[in-house]
Coordinates of C-alpha atoms in Angstrom, one line a residue:
X1 CA 26.5 17.1 5.8
X2 CA 25.2 19.7 3.2
X3 CA 22.6 19.0 0.5
X4 CA 21.5 20.6 -2.4
X5 CA 18.1 21.4 -2.4
X6 CA 18.2 21.2 -6.3
X7 CA 19.8 17.3 -7.0
X8 CA 18.3 14.0 -6.7
X9 CA 19.5 11.5 -5.0
X10 CA 23.0 10.4 -7.1
X11 CA 23.0 13.0 -9.2
X12 CA 23.5 10.8 -12.8
X13 CA 26.4 12.0 -15.4
X14 CA 25.9 10.0 -18.8
X15 CA 22.9 7.4 -19.3
X16 CA 23.6 3.8 -19.8
X17 CA 22.6 0.5 -20.8
X18 CA 19.8 -1.0 -18.5
X19 CA 21.5 -3.4 -15.9
X20 CA 19.3 -7.0 -15.6
X21 CA 17.5 -7.0 -12.4
X22 CA 19.2 -9.1 -9.7
X23 CA 15.8 -11.9 -9.8
X24 CA 16.9 -14.0 -6.9
X25 CA 17.0 -11.3 -4.3
X26 CA 14.5 -9.3 -6.3
X27 CA 12.3 -11.9 -5.7
X28 CA 12.7 -12.6 -1.8
X29 CA 11.8 -9.4 -1.3
X30 CA 8.7 -8.8 -3.4
X31 CA 7.9 -12.1 -1.4
X32 CA 8.0 -9.9 1.9
X33 CA 5.3 -7.9 0.3
X34 CA 3.3 -10.4 -0.7
X35 CA 3.1 -11.9 3.0
X36 CA 1.3 -7.9 3.7
X37 CA -2.1 -8.5 2.2
X38 CA -1.4 -11.8 2.9
X39 CA -2.0 -11.1 6.6
X40 CA -3.6 -7.2 6.4
X41 CA -6.7 -8.5 4.3
X42 CA -7.6 -11.4 4.9
X43 CA -9.8 -10.5 7.5
X44 CA -12.4 -8.3 5.7
X45 CA -15.0 -10.7 4.9
X46 CA -15.7 -12.4 8.0
X47 CA -14.9 -9.2 10.7
X48 CA -18.0 -8.3 10.4
X49 CA -19.8 -11.1 11.4
X50 CA -17.4 -11.6 14.2
X51 CA -17.8 -7.9 15.5
X52 CA -22.2 -9.3 15.8
X53 CA -21.3 -13.2 17.3
X54 CA -19.2 -11.0 19.9
X55 CA -21.9 -8.7 21.0
X56 CA -19.6 -5.8 21.3
X57 CA -22.0 -3.8 19.0
X58 CA -24.4 -5.1 22.5
X59 CA -27.2 -6.1 19.5
X60 CA -27.2 -2.7 17.8
X61 CA -25.9 -3.8 14.0
X62 CA -26.0 -0.5 13.3
X63 CA -22.5 0.3 14.6
X64 CA -20.7 -2.4 13.5
X65 CA -19.1 -0.9 10.4
X66 CA -17.8 1.6 13.7
X67 CA -16.4 -1.2 15.2
X68 CA -15.1 -3.0 12.4
X69 CA -13.5 0.3 11.1
X70 CA -11.4 0.1 14.1
X71 CA -9.7 -3.4 13.5
X72 CA -9.1 -2.2 9.9
X73 CA -7.6 1.0 10.7
X74 CA -6.0 0.3 13.7
X75 CA -2.7 -1.9 11.9
X76 CA -2.2 1.7 9.8
X77 CA -2.3 3.7 13.1
X78 CA 0.3 1.8 14.8
X79 CA 2.3 0.8 11.7
X80 CA 2.3 5.3 11.0
X81 CA 3.7 5.5 14.8
X82 CA 6.2 3.6 14.3
X83 CA 7.6 2.8 10.8
X84 CA 10.2 5.4 10.7
X85 CA 12.0 4.7 14.0
X86 CA 12.3 0.2 12.1
X87 CA 13.6 2.0 9.1
X88 CA 15.8 4.9 10.6
X89 CA 16.5 1.3 13.0
X90 CA 17.5 -0.2 9.7
X91 CA 19.7 2.2 8.3
X92 CA 22.1 0.7 11.4
X93 CA 21.3 -2.3 12.2
X94 CA 20.6 -3.7 8.2
X95 CA 17.4 -4.1 6.7
X96 CA 17.3 -7.9 7.0
X97 CA 17.0 -7.9 11.0
X98 CA 14.0 -6.3 11.0
X99 CA 12.4 -7.6 7.7
X100 CA 12.6 -10.6 10.0
X101 CA 11.1 -8.9 13.6
X102 CA 8.5 -7.4 11.3
X103 CA 7.3 -11.4 9.6
X104 CA 8.0 -12.4 13.3
X105 CA 5.5 -9.5 14.4
X106 CA 3.0 -10.5 11.4
X107 CA 2.6 -14.7 12.1
X108 CA 2.4 -13.6 16.0
X109 CA -0.3 -11.5 15.6
X110 CA -2.0 -13.7 13.3
X111 CA -2.7 -16.3 16.1
X112 CA -3.5 -14.2 18.1
X113 CA -6.3 -12.6 16.0
X114 CA -7.5 -16.3 15.8
X115 CA -7.6 -17.1 19.2
X116 CA -9.7 -14.0 20.1
X117 CA -12.6 -13.6 21.7
X118 CA -13.1 -10.2 23.2
X119 CA -12.6 -7.1 21.4
X120 CA -9.6 -5.9 23.5
X121 CA -8.2 -8.4 22.1
X122 CA -9.2 -8.5 18.5
X123 CA -7.6 -4.4 19.2
X124 CA -4.3 -5.7 21.1
X125 CA -3.5 -8.4 17.7
X126 CA -3.9 -5.3 15.3
X127 CA -1.9 -2.8 16.8
X128 CA 0.7 -5.5 17.5
X129 CA 1.0 -6.5 13.6
X130 CA 1.4 -2.7 13.1
X131 CA 4.2 -2.1 15.6
X132 CA 6.2 -4.4 14.9
X133 CA 5.7 -4.7 10.9
X134 CA 8.2 -1.9 9.2
X135 CA 8.5 -4.2 6.2
X136 CA 6.9 -2.0 3.1
X137 CA 9.3 1.4 4.0
X138 CA 12.5 -1.3 4.3
X139 CA 11.2 -3.7 1.6
X140 CA 11.4 -0.1 -1.1
X141 CA 15.2 0.6 0.4
X142 CA 16.1 -3.1 -0.3
X143 CA 15.0 -2.5 -3.9
X144 CA 16.6 0.4 -4.3
X145 CA 20.2 -0.8 -2.6
X146 CA 19.5 -3.4 -5.1
X147 CA 19.0 -2.2 -8.0
X148 CA 20.1 0.9 -10.0
X149 CA 18.2 3.9 -11.6
X150 CA 18.4 2.0 -15.3
X151 CA 16.7 -0.7 -13.9
X152 CA 14.7 0.8 -10.3
X153 CA 11.3 1.9 -11.7
X154 CA 11.1 -1.5 -13.4
X155 CA 12.0 -3.1 -10.0
X156 CA 9.1 -0.9 -8.6
X157 CA 6.0 -1.1 -10.8
X158 CA 6.4 -4.7 -10.0
X159 CA 5.2 -3.6 -6.0
X160 CA 1.4 -2.9 -7.4
X161 CA 1.2 -6.3 -8.7
X162 CA 2.8 -7.7 -6.1
X163 CA 0.0 -6.5 -4.0
X164 CA -2.9 -6.9 -6.2
X165 CA -2.8 -10.7 -6.2
X166 CA -1.9 -11.2 -2.5
X167 CA -5.5 -8.4 -2.0
X168 CA -7.5 -10.9 -3.9
X169 CA -6.1 -14.4 -2.7
X170 CA -6.2 -12.8 0.8
X171 CA -10.5 -12.9 1.3
X172 CA -10.6 -15.6 -0.6
X173 CA -9.3 -17.7 2.4
X174 CA -10.4 -15.1 4.7
X175 CA -14.0 -16.3 4.0
X176 CA -13.3 -19.5 2.7
X177 CA -12.3 -21.2 5.8
X178 CA -14.3 -20.0 8.2
X179 CA -16.0 -21.9 10.9
X180 CA -14.6 -25.4 9.4
X181 CA -16.6 -27.5 12.1
X182 CA -19.6 -26.8 9.7
X183 CA -17.8 -26.9 6.2
X184 CA -15.8 -30.2 7.3
X185 CA -17.1 -31.9 10.8
X186 CA -15.0 -34.6 9.5
X187 CA -11.8 -32.8 9.7
X188 CA -12.6 -30.2 12.3
X189 CA -15.0 -31.9 15.2
X190 CA -13.0 -30.7 17.9
X191 CA -14.1 -28.0 20.1
X192 CA -11.3 -25.7 20.0
X193 CA -12.9 -25.4 16.3
X194 CA -16.1 -25.1 17.6
X195 CA -14.9 -22.4 20.4
X196 CA -12.8 -20.4 17.9
X197 CA -14.3 -20.5 14.5
X198 CA -11.7 -17.9 12.8
X199 CA -8.5 -20.0 13.9
X200 CA -8.3 -21.8 10.9
X201 CA -7.9 -18.3 8.4
X202 CA -5.8 -16.5 10.7
X203 CA -3.2 -20.3 10.9
X204 CA -2.9 -19.9 7.5
X205 CA -1.7 -16.1 7.5
X206 CA 0.2 -17.2 10.1
X207 CA 1.8 -19.9 8.1
X208 CA 2.4 -18.2 5.2
X209 CA 4.1 -15.2 7.2
X210 CA 6.1 -18.2 8.9
X211 CA 7.5 -19.8 6.1
X212 CA 8.5 -16.2 4.1
X213 CA 10.6 -16.0 8.1
X214 CA 12.1 -19.1 7.4
X215 CA 12.9 -18.0 3.4
X216 CA 14.1 -14.5 3.7
X217 CA 16.7 -15.8 7.0
X218 CA 18.1 -18.3 4.7
X219 CA 18.5 -16.6 1.3
X220 CA 17.9 -12.7 1.7
X221 CA 21.1 -11.3 1.5
X222 CA 21.5 -8.0 3.9
X223 CA 21.8 -5.2 1.6
X224 CA 22.8 -2.3 3.2
X225 CA 26.4 -1.3 2.2
X226 CA 27.9 -0.5 5.9
X227 CA 26.2 -4.4 7.1
X228 CA 27.7 -6.1 3.4
X229 CA 31.2 -7.9 3.6
X230 CA 32.9 -8.9 0.7
X231 CA 35.9 -7.2 -1.8
X232 CA 33.7 -6.4 -4.3
X233 CA 31.6 -4.6 -2.1
X234 CA 34.9 -2.8 -1.2
X235 CA 35.9 -1.9 -4.5
X236 CA 31.8 -0.6 -5.7
X237 CA 31.8 1.7 -2.9
X238 CA 35.6 3.0 -3.6
X239 CA 33.8 3.6 -7.5
X240 CA 30.9 5.3 -6.3
X241 CA 33.3 7.4 -4.4
X242 CA 35.9 8.2 -6.9
X243 CA 32.9 9.0 -9.3
X244 CA 31.0 11.1 -7.2
X245 CA 34.9 12.9 -6.4
X246 CA 33.8 12.7 -2.3
X247 CA 35.7 11.4 -0.1
X248 CA 33.9 12.5 3.3
X249 CA 32.4 10.2 5.8
X250 CA 29.7 12.0 6.3
X251 CA 28.5 10.8 2.9
X252 CA 28.4 7.2 4.1
X253 CA 26.2 7.5 7.3
X254 CA 22.4 8.5 7.7
X255 CA 21.1 12.1 7.1
X256 CA 19.9 13.8 10.5
X257 CA 15.9 13.5 10.3
X258 CA 15.3 17.4 10.8
X259 CA 17.5 17.8 8.0
X260 CA 16.0 15.9 5.8
X261 CA 12.2 17.6 6.9
X262 CA 14.3 20.8 5.8
X263 CA 15.3 19.5 2.1
X264 CA 12.9 20.7 -0.5
X265 CA 13.2 17.7 -2.8
X266 CA 12.7 15.5 -0.1
X267 CA 9.4 16.3 0.9
X268 CA 8.7 17.2 -2.9
X269 CA 8.5 13.4 -3.5
X270 CA 6.7 12.8 -0.2
X271 CA 4.0 15.1 -0.7
X272 CA 3.4 13.6 -3.4
X273 CA 3.2 10.5 -2.1
X274 CA 1.3 11.2 1.1
X275 CA -1.6 12.7 -1.2
X276 CA -1.6 9.6 -3.5
X277 CA -2.4 7.7 -0.6
X278 CA -5.0 10.0 0.6
X279 CA -6.8 9.8 -2.4
X280 CA -6.0 6.0 -3.6
X281 CA -7.6 4.9 -0.3
X282 CA -10.4 7.3 0.4
X283 CA -11.1 6.1 -3.5
X284 CA -11.3 1.7 -1.9
X285 CA -13.2 2.9 0.7
X286 CA -15.6 5.1 -1.7
X287 CA -16.5 2.7 -4.5
X288 CA -17.8 0.1 -2.6
X289 CA -19.9 2.4 -0.3
X290 CA -21.4 4.2 -3.2
X291 CA -21.9 0.7 -5.4
X292 CA -24.2 -0.2 -2.1
X293 CA -25.5 3.0 -0.9
X294 CA -29.1 2.9 -2.0
X295 CA -30.7 4.3 -5.3
X296 CA -33.1 6.7 -3.7
X297 CA -30.0 7.9 -1.4
X298 CA -27.8 8.6 -4.8
X299 CA -25.8 5.4 -5.1
X300 CA -25.8 1.8 -7.4
X301 CA -27.6 -0.7 -4.7
X302 CA -26.4 -3.3 -5.8
X303 CA -26.3 -6.3 -3.9
X304 CA -22.8 -7.2 -1.8
X305 CA -22.0 -10.6 -3.7
X306 CA -21.8 -8.2 -6.9
X307 CA -19.5 -6.0 -4.9
X308 CA -17.3 -8.9 -4.4
X309 CA -17.1 -10.3 -8.1
X310 CA -16.4 -6.4 -9.4
X311 CA -14.3 -5.6 -6.5
X312 CA -12.0 -9.4 -7.3
X313 CA -11.7 -8.4 -10.9
X314 CA -10.8 -5.6 -10.7
X315 CA -7.8 -6.6 -8.5
X316 CA -7.3 -9.4 -11.1
X317 CA -7.2 -7.1 -14.2
X318 CA -5.5 -4.4 -12.4
X319 CA -2.6 -7.0 -11.5
X320 CA -3.1 -7.7 -15.1
X321 CA -2.7 -3.8 -16.1
X322 CA 0.5 -2.9 -14.4
X323 CA 2.7 -6.4 -14.9
X324 CA 1.7 -5.2 -19.6
X325 CA 1.7 -1.9 -19.3
X326 CA 3.1 -0.4 -16.2
X327 CA 7.6 -1.0 -16.9
X328 CA 6.8 -0.1 -20.5
X329 CA 5.1 3.3 -20.1
X330 CA 8.1 4.8 -18.1
X331 CA 10.4 2.6 -20.7
X332 CA 9.5 4.9 -23.2
X333 CA 8.1 7.6 -21.3
X334 CA 9.5 8.4 -18.4
X335 CA 9.3 8.9 -14.7
X336 CA 7.5 12.3 -14.4
X337 CA 5.7 12.1 -17.6
X338 CA 4.2 8.9 -16.6
X339 CA 3.2 10.1 -12.7
X340 CA 2.0 13.0 -14.3
X341 CA -0.2 11.7 -16.6
X342 CA -0.9 9.1 -14.1
X343 CA -2.8 11.2 -11.4
X344 CA -5.1 13.3 -13.7
X345 CA -7.1 10.1 -14.1
X346 CA -8.6 10.6 -10.5
X347 CA -10.4 13.3 -12.9
X348 CA -13.1 10.3 -14.3
X349 CA -13.1 8.5 -11.2
X350 CA -14.3 11.5 -9.2
X351 CA -16.7 12.6 -12.9
X352 CA -18.6 9.3 -12.9
X353 CA -19.8 8.9 -9.3
X354 CA -22.4 11.8 -10.2
X355 CA -23.0 11.0 -13.8
X356 CA -23.9 7.3 -12.7
X357 CA -26.4 8.8 -9.6
X358 CA -27.8 11.0 -12.2
X359 CA -28.3 7.7 -14.8
X360 CA -30.0 5.4 -12.6
X361 CA -32.3 7.7 -11.4
X362 CA -33.4 8.7 -15.2
X363 CA -33.1 4.3 -15.9
X364 CA -34.4 3.7 -12.2
X365 CA -31.8 0.6 -12.0
X366 CA -28.8 -0.2 -13.2
X367 CA -28.1 -0.6 -16.9
X368 CA -26.4 -0.5 -19.8
X369 CA -24.7 2.7 -19.2
X370 CA -24.1 2.3 -15.9
X371 CA -21.7 -0.7 -16.0
X372 CA -20.0 1.3 -18.8
X373 CA -18.9 4.2 -16.6
X374 CA -18.6 1.0 -13.8
X375 CA -15.9 0.3 -16.4
X376 CA -14.5 3.5 -17.2
X377 CA -13.8 4.5 -13.9
X378 CA -12.5 1.0 -12.9
X379 CA -10.0 1.3 -15.5
X380 CA -8.9 5.2 -14.5
X381 CA -8.3 3.2 -10.7
X382 CA -5.5 0.2 -12.8
X383 CA -4.2 3.8 -14.1
X384 CA -3.5 5.3 -10.8
X385 CA -1.7 2.2 -9.5
X386 CA 0.6 2.9 -12.1
X387 CA 1.6 6.2 -10.5
X388 CA 3.2 4.3 -7.4
X389 CA 5.5 2.6 -9.1
X390 CA 6.5 5.3 -10.5
X391 CA 6.5 7.6 -6.9
X392 CA 8.4 5.1 -5.0
X393 CA 11.9 5.8 -7.7
X394 CA 11.8 9.7 -6.9
X395 CA 11.0 9.4 -3.5
X396 CA 14.6 6.7 -3.1
X397 CA 15.8 8.7 -5.8
X398 CA 15.6 11.8 -3.7
X399 CA 17.6 10.1 -1.1
X400 CA 21.2 12.2 -0.8
X401 CA 22.3 8.9 0.0
X402 CA 22.1 5.2 0.2
X403 CA 22.6 5.2 3.6
X404 CA 19.5 7.5 4.0
X405 CA 17.1 5.2 2.2
X406 CA 15.9 3.6 4.8
X407 CA 14.9 7.3 6.2
X408 CA 13.7 8.8 3.0
X409 CA 11.7 5.1 3.0
X410 CA 10.0 5.4 6.4
X411 CA 9.3 9.0 6.7
X412 CA 6.9 7.7 3.1
X413 CA 5.6 4.8 4.1
X414 CA 4.8 7.2 7.8
X415 CA 3.6 9.4 5.6
X416 CA 1.0 6.7 3.6
X417 CA 0.1 5.3 6.7
X418 CA -1.3 7.6 7.9
X419 CA -3.5 8.1 4.9
X420 CA -4.2 4.8 5.1
X421 CA -5.7 5.0 8.3
X422 CA -7.8 8.7 8.1
X423 CA -8.1 8.5 4.4
X424 CA -11.1 6.2 4.4
X425 CA -12.9 6.8 7.5
X426 CA -13.0 11.0 6.4
X427 CA -13.9 10.2 2.8
X428 CA -16.8 8.0 3.7
X429 CA -18.2 10.0 6.5
X430 CA -17.9 12.9 4.2
X431 CA -20.5 10.7 1.7
X432 CA -23.1 10.0 4.5
X433 CA -22.9 13.6 5.2
X434 CA -23.0 14.6 1.9
X435 CA -26.0 12.8 1.7
X436 CA -27.3 13.2 5.0
X437 CA -27.7 17.1 4.6
X438 CA -27.9 17.0 0.6
X439 CA -24.5 19.3 0.6
X440 CA -24.2 20.4 -3.2
X441 CA -27.0 18.4 -4.0
X442 CA -25.4 15.0 -2.3
X443 CA -22.5 15.6 -3.8
X444 CA -20.0 17.6 -1.2
X445 CA -17.3 15.2 -0.7
X446 CA -16.8 15.4 -4.6
X447 CA -15.6 18.1 -4.5
X448 CA -13.5 17.9 -1.5
X449 CA -11.5 15.6 -4.0
X450 CA -11.2 17.4 -6.3
X451 CA -9.7 20.0 -4.0
X452 CA -6.7 17.2 -3.0
X453 CA -6.7 15.9 -6.1
X454 CA -6.4 20.3 -7.7
X455 CA -2.9 19.7 -4.9
X456 CA -2.0 16.2 -6.5
X457 CA -1.4 17.7 -9.3
X458 CA 0.3 20.9 -8.8
X459 CA 2.8 19.0 -7.0
X460 CA 3.0 16.8 -9.4
X461 CA 4.1 19.5 -11.6
X462 CA 7.1 19.8 -10.1
X463 CA 8.9 17.0 -9.7
X464 CA 12.1 16.7 -11.1
X465 CA 12.9 14.4 -15.2
X466 CA 14.8 12.2 -13.7
X467 CA 18.1 10.8 -15.2
X468 CA 19.7 7.2 -16.0
X469 CA 22.6 5.7 -15.1
X470 CA 24.2 2.5 -13.3
X471 CA 24.9 3.9 -10.2

């Protein structure tokens, strides 16, 4: 099958009025997304304490961060290894079966995590979660199939909102439900809760995912065209074939992965997505580290509670920002302009790090100027998150046909999973290395970030303008 490298997905011939969003099916799809942060991030409040109690480090608390980092990143490492295969498989067997496998895997892994009393068991449970879960990539394929180019951006703009809500809720019950025998002895007085003090938050997460499995199994409709049935679909496909003036059977089958990897218009949005994920997840790890680092080393020296309040407030505020502004900005200015503008917000984020370090050394403490810069930094970060809803559209529209959407989103999700696995460890280690050896005044990490950012800005300018029609 020949692919025009300069043509985005389903090249459009005329603009039409916006199609209403398919609220029920879209809501069910986003419900699947909500289970991702619920399952992945509830462990963050207690993972350090759990590793300490398992005596993995032999009493050396300085090593806790290393083992905690391994546990936290394993999900993304194993997901990066398998998500492309799940997404590719969904192009053949359908989206719904793969989503159900992913939800079942999450539920099983959460139960195993809560029952783990050895480090290897914690590792195994997180590997199960990542290996069996290709849902994020497949979910984006579903959204691409139940929307058209007039409302696709509006649908994808909801993803950061849902993720922000889930990421705000998960740590609350993850930290609030540990050791229930101490908090509510009249309800959890058995020896089981003493032996497995972290099982309750794991059970809540597993139960929610199991409930999601039931809801999706009963109500979500298959969206893959080749697996749907009925006259309506036949007419829909026939109409689309007539519009593109093609009868080739190759257009109704997934494009080979090698062909996609050699296609410039396919790899360009994926490269943008990967760099966006690398920088964003690097900052996600770097921000709390910088806030907690002692002033004499170049940080803010904030206590954990204050950092937690800042990050929770940001999560809620970011969700509101995406809900109020992202879809409207895309509708008014277009996908390309919003994405190119959003990635520029990385520049003030980088600039605020050394600026805050300098101010706090001069003022000998966190003052008004520092808090103003913290707020400015977090606002810029919210602007950056709006780029996700846009790049999802570019990745989807870059697919040569809708039968290759799973593979396209699998490639994109593989890239960002690798970024999530590598970015935090890379940039936090580089931060420590810069401070320890005072490289460029302790600012080497920010110079490296700037180089990645310049590359992202360059690639973002190569993205095409997207037209709109109902296809």
